[in-house]
Coordinates of C-alpha atoms in Angstrom, one line a residue:
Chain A
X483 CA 71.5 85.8 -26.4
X484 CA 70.4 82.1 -25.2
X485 CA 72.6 79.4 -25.8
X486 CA 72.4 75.5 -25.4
X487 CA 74.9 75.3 -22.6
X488 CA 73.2 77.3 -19.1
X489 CA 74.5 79.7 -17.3
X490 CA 76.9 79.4 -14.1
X491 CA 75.1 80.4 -10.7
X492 CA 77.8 81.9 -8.5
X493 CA 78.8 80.6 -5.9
X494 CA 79.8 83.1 -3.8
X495 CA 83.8 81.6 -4.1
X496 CA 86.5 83.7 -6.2
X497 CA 89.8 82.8 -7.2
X498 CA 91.9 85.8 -6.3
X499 CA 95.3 87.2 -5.2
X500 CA 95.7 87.9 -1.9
X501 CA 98.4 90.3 -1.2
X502 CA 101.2 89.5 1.2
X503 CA 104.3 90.6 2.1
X504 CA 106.0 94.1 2.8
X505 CA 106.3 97.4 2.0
X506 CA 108.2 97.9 -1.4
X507 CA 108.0 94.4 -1.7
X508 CA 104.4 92.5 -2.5
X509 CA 103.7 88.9 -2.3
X510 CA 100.7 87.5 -3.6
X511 CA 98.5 84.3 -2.5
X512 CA 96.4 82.6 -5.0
X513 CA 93.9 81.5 -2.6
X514 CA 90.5 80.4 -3.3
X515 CA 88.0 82.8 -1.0
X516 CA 84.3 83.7 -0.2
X517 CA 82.8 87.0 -0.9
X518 CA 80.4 88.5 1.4
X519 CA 79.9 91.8 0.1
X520 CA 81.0 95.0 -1.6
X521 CA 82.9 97.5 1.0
X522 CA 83.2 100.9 0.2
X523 CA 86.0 101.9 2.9
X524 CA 88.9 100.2 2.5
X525 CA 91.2 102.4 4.8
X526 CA 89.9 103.0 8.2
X527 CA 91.7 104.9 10.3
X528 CA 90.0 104.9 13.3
X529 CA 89.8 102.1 15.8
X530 CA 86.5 99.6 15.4
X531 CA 85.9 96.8 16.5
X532 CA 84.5 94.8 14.0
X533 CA 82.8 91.9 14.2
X534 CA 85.9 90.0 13.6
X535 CA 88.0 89.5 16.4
X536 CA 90.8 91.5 14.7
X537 CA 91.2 93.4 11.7
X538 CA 92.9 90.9 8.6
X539 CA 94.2 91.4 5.6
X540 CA 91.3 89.5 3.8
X541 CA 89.9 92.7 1.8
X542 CA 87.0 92.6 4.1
X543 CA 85.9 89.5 2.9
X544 CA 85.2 86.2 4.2
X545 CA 88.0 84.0 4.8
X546 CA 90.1 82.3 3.0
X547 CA 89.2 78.6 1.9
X548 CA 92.0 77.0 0.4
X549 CA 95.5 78.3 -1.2
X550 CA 95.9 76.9 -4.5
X551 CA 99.2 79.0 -5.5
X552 CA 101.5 81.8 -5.1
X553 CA 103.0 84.7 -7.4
X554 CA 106.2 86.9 -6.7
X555 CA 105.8 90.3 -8.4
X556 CA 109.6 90.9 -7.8
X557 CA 111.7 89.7 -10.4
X558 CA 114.7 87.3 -8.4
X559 CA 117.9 87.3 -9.8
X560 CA 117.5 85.2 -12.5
X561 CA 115.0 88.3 -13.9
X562 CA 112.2 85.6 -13.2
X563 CA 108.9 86.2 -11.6
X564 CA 107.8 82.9 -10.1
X565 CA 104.4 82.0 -10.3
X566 CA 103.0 78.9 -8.4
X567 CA 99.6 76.9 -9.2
X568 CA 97.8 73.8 -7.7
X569 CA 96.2 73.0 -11.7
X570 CA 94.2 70.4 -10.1
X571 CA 92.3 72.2 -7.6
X572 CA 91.9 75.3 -9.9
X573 CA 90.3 73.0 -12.1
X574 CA 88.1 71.7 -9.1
X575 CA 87.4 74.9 -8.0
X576 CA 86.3 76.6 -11.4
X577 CA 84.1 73.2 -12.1
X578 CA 81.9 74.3 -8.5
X579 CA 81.7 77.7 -9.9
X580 CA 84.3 79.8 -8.3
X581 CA 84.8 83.3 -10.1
X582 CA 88.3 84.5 -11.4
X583 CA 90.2 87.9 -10.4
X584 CA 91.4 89.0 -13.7
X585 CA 95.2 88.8 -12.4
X586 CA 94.7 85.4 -11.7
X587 CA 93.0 84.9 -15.1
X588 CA 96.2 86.2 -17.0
X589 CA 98.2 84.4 -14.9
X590 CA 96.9 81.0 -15.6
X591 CA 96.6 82.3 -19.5
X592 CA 100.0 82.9 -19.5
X593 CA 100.7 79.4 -17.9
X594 CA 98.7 77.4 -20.4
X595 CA 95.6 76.2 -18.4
X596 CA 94.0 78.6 -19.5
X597 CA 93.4 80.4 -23.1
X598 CA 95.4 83.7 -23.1
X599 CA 93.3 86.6 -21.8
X600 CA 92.2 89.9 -23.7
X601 CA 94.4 92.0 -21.4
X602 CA 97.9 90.6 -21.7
X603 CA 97.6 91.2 -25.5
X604 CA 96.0 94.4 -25.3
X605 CA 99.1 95.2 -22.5
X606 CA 101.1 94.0 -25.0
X607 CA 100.8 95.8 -28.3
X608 CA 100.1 98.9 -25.9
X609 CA 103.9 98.4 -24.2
X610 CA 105.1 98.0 -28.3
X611 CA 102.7 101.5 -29.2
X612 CA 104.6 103.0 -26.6
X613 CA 106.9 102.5 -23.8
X614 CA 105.8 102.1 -19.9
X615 CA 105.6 105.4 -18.1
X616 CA 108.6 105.8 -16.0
X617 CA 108.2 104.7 -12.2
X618 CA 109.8 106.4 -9.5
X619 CA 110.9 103.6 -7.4
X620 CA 112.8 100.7 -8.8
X621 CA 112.4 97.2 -8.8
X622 CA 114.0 95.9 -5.8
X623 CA 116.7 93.5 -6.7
X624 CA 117.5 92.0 -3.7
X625 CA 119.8 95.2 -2.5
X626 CA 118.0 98.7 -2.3
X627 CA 119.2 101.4 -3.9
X628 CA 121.3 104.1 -2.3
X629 CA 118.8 107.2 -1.1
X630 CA 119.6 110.1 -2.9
X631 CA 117.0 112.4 -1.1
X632 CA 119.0 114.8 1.0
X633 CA 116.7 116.0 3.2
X634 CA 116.5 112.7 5.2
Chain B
X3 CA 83.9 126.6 9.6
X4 CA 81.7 124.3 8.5
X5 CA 80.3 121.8 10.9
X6 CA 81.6 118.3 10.4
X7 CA 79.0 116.3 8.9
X8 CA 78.0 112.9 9.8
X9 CA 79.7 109.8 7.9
X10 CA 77.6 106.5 7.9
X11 CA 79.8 103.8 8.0
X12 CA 79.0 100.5 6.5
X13 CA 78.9 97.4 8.4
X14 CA 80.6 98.6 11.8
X15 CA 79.0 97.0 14.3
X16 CA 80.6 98.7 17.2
X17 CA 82.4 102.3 17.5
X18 CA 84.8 102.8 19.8
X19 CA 84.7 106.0 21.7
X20 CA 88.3 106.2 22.9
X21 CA 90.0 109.0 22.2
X22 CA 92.1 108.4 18.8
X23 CA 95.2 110.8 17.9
X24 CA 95.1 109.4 14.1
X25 CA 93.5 111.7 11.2
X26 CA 89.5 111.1 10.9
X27 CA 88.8 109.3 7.6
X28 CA 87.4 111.0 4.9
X29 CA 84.4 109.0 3.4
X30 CA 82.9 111.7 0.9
X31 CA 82.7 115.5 0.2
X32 CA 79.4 116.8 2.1
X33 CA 76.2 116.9 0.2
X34 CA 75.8 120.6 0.6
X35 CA 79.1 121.6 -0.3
X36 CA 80.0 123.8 -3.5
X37 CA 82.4 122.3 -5.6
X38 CA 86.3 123.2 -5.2
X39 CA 88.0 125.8 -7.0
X40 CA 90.5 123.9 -9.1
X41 CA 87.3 121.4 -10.1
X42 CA 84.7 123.8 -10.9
X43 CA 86.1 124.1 -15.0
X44 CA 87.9 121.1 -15.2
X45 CA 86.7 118.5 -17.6
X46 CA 87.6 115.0 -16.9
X47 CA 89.8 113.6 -19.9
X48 CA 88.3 111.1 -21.8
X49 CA 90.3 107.9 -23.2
X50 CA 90.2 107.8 -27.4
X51 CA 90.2 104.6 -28.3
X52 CA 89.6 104.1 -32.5
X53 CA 87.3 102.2 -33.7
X54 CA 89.0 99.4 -34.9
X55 CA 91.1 98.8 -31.8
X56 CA 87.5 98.7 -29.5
X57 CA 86.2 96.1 -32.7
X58 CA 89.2 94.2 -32.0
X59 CA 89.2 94.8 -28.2
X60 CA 85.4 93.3 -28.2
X61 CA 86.6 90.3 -30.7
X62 CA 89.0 89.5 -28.4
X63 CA 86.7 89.3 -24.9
X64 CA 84.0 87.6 -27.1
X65 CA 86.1 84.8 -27.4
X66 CA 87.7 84.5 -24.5
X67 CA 84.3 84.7 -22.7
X68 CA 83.1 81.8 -24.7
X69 CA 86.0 79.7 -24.4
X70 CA 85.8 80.2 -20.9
X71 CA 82.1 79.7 -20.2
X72 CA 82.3 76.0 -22.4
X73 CA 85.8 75.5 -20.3
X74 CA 83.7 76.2 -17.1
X75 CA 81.3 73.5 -18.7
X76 CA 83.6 70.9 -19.4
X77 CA 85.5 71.0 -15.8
X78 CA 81.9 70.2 -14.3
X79 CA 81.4 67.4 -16.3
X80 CA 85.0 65.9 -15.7
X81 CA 84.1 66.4 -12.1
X82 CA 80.6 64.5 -12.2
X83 CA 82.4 62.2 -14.2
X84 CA 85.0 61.7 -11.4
X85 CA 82.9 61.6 -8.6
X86 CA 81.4 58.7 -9.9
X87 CA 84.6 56.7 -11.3
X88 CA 87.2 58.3 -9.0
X89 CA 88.9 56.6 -5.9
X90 CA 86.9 58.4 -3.5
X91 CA 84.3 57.5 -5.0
X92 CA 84.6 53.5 -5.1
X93 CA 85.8 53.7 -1.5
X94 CA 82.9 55.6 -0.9
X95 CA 80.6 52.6 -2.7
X96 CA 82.6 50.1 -0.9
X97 CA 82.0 51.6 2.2
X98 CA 77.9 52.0 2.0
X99 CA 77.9 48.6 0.7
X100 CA 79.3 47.3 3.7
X101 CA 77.1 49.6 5.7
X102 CA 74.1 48.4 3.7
X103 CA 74.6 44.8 4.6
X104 CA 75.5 45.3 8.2
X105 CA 72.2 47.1 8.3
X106 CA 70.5 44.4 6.5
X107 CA 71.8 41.7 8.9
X108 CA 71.0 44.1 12.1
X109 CA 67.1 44.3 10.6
X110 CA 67.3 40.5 9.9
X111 CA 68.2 39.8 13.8
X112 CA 65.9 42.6 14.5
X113 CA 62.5 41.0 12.6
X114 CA 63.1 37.2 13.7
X115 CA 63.1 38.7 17.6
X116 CA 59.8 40.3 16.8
X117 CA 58.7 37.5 14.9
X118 CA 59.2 35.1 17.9
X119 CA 57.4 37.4 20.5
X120 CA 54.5 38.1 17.6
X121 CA 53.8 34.3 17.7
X122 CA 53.8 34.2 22.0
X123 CA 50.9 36.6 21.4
X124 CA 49.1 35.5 18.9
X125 CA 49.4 31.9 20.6
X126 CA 47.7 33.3 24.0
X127 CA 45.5 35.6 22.0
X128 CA 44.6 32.1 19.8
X129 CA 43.9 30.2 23.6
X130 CA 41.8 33.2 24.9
X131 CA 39.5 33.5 21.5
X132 CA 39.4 29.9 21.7
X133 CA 38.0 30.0 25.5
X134 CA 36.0 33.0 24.4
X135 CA 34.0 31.5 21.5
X136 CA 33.5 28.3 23.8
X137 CA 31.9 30.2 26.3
X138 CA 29.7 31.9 23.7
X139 CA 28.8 28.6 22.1
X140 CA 27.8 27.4 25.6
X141 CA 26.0 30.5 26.4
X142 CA 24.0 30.3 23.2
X143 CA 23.1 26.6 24.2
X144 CA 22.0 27.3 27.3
X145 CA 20.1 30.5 25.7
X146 CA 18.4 28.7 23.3
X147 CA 17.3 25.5 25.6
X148 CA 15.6 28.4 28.2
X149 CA 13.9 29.9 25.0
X150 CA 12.4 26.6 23.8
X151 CA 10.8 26.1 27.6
X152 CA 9.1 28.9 27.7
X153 CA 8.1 28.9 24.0
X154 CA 7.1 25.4 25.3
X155 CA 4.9 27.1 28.5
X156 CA 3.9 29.7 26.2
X157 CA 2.3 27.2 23.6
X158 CA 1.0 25.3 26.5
X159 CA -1.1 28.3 28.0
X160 CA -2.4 29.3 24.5
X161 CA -3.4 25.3 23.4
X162 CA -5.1 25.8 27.2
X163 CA -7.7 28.4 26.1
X164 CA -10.5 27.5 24.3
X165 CA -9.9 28.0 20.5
X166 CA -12.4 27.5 18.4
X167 CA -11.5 25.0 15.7
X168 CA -12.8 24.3 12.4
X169 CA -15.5 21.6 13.1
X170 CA -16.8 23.5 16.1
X171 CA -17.3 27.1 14.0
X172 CA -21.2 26.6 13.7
X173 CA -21.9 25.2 17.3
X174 CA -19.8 28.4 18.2
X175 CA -22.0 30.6 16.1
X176 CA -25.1 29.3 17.0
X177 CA -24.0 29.5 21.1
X178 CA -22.7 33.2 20.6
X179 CA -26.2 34.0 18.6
X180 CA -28.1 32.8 21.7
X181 CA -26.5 34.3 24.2
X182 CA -25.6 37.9 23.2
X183 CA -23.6 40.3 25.4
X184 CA -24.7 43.3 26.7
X185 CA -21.9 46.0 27.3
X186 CA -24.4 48.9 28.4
X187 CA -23.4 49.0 31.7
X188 CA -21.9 51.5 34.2
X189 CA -19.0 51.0 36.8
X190 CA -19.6 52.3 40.7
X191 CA -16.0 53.5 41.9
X192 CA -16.9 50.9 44.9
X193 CA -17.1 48.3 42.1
X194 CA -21.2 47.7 42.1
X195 CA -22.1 47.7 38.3
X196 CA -25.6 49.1 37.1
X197 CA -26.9 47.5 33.7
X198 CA -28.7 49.0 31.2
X199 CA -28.6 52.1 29.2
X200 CA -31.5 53.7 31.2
X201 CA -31.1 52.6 34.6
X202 CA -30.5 55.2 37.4
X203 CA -28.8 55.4 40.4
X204 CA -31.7 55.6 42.9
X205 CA -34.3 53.3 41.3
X206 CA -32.3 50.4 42.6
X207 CA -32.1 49.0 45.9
X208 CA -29.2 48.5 47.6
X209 CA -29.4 45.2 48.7
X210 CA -29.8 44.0 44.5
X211 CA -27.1 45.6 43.2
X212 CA -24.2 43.9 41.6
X213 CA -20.7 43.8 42.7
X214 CA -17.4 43.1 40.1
X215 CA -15.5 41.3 42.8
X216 CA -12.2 42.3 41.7
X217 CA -9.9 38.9 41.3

């Protein structure tokens, strides 16, 4: 379907979250990144030595450019997930033509800067259809909870 | 068993071949393989999602797409408009305008130096042409003068032989009519001449015969 306004080339730059942290507990980056390609292996388990000097965290991509934000998927103890964005150079970033991971893309929905995105309502009237599926493990809440497995 | 088949691996520029303890990663099921027991009946479930719910579901990305995409359009054009009007951007003017004039007085200094050893050329080159065309000029003088003496010689020697003029035509005619010329004669390689068309070589006697003296 044309339309007056053309079409973004991509830049090769995506606005995505990186994870951080530990196990149990994730921490995400919003950082701004470049993509070099698609990789089909994502857990090696044998030793290479890549072209990098080491083997990073960056999803096999290139590195990262700039951080423009942070999100904590672990409720603190107000029951708040904190969510951390640089509006300004988001704004910069998507006016070169960087591309948008869909978490991010809810993220800054829910925030405002962005309209809301298709999958937090769809997420939504699914979670009021029917509940969440039960997960094993817990939120952490600042204290684990007690191990019940007997065998350890 | 069956023999391991080979994996490629993408973009692994180097493998090491130390010896690794750790499980060898599984990158796909063999080509040749059959398929697994517990697979070979299953069929994969497939989401149902009404009709309605997938319009809506569409509706919803339709929009969001197009917001999105004129959003993406009007954070470029804020940009362009800030990189013109923005604070980087004036410092950014002030600072090639300064550039621009520093340049502009470095050329200045630049030309008049030029300039002044351009006119200590052209002043020698002006004082050789100058010398130059003098010696021509001379030259040509002295060219001409040499021409007009022997055009002078020249005219002498021709007024020197005998012309014949206007008044003197008939005398002329009637002299040439009297005495006519006879070119029937023979040259000797010695130079004695022998006249006539019918003279031989033995009916004369030495002692008569002629002799071009060769002056």
């Amino acid at each position: 379907m044309a339309s007056a306004i053309p079409t973004f080339t991509k830049i090769g730059k995506v606005i995505r979250l990186n994870k951080h942290g530990c196990t149990n507990r994730p921490f995400y980056h919003i950082v701004v990144q470049k993509v070099k390609r698609k990789c089909y292996i994502s857990h090696m388990k044998i030793s290479i030595t890549l072209k990098k000097k080491y083997y990073t965290r960056d999803n096999f991509d290139g590195p990262v450019i700039e951080q423009v934000g942070s999100y904590d998927a672990m409720p603190n103890s107000q029951h708040e997930k904190l969510v951390a964005v640089n509006f300004e150079r988001v704004q910069y970033w998507l006016a070169q033509g960087a591309g948008m991971s869909n978490p991010v893309a809810q993220l800054l929905g829910l925030s405002g800067f962005l309209p809301n995105h298709p999958q937090t309502l769809i997420q939504s009237w699914k979670n009021r259809r029917e509940p969440p599926r039960e997960r094993k493990l817990q939120p952490i809440k600042g204290i684990a909870p007690p191990l019940d497995n007997p065998k350890i | 068993m069956f023999a391991r088949s080979s994996s490629r691996i993408f973009n692994v520029i180097n493998i090491s071949c130390i010896q690794s303890r750790s499980a060898r990663a599984w990158v796909r099921k063999p080509l040749g393989s059959p398929m697994a027991k517990s697979k070979m009946f299953r069929i994969a479930p497939k989401k149902f999602i009404p009709a309605d719910e997938k319009a809506e579901v569409k509706r919803l990305y339709d929009n969001y797409f197009h917001q999105m995409k004129s959003l993406r359009h009007y954070f470029f054009e804020q940009s362009l408009e800030q990189a013109e009007s923005g604070e980087v951007a004036q410092m950014k003017h002030r600072l090639e305008e300064e550039e621009h004039i520093r340049l502009m007085e470095e050329n200045r200094l630049e030309n008049e130096k030029t300039a002044k050893l351009r006119e200590e050329k052209l002043k020698i080159q002006a004082e050789k042409t100058r010398e130059n065309i003098l010696a021509s000029l001379i030259n040509k003088e002295e060219e001409t003068r040499l021409y007009e003496i022997q055009i002078e010689a020249f005219l002498e020697k021709q007024k020197a032989t005998p012309f014949i003029q206007a008044e003197n035509i008939e005398k002329a005619i009637e002299e040439a009519l009297a005495n006519p010329v006879d070119f029937n004669f023979a040259i000797d390689l010695d130079g004695y001449v022998y006249r006539g068309r019918e003279t031989a070589i033995e009916k004369i006697p030495e002692e008569e015969r002629e002799r071009l003296r060769s002056n």
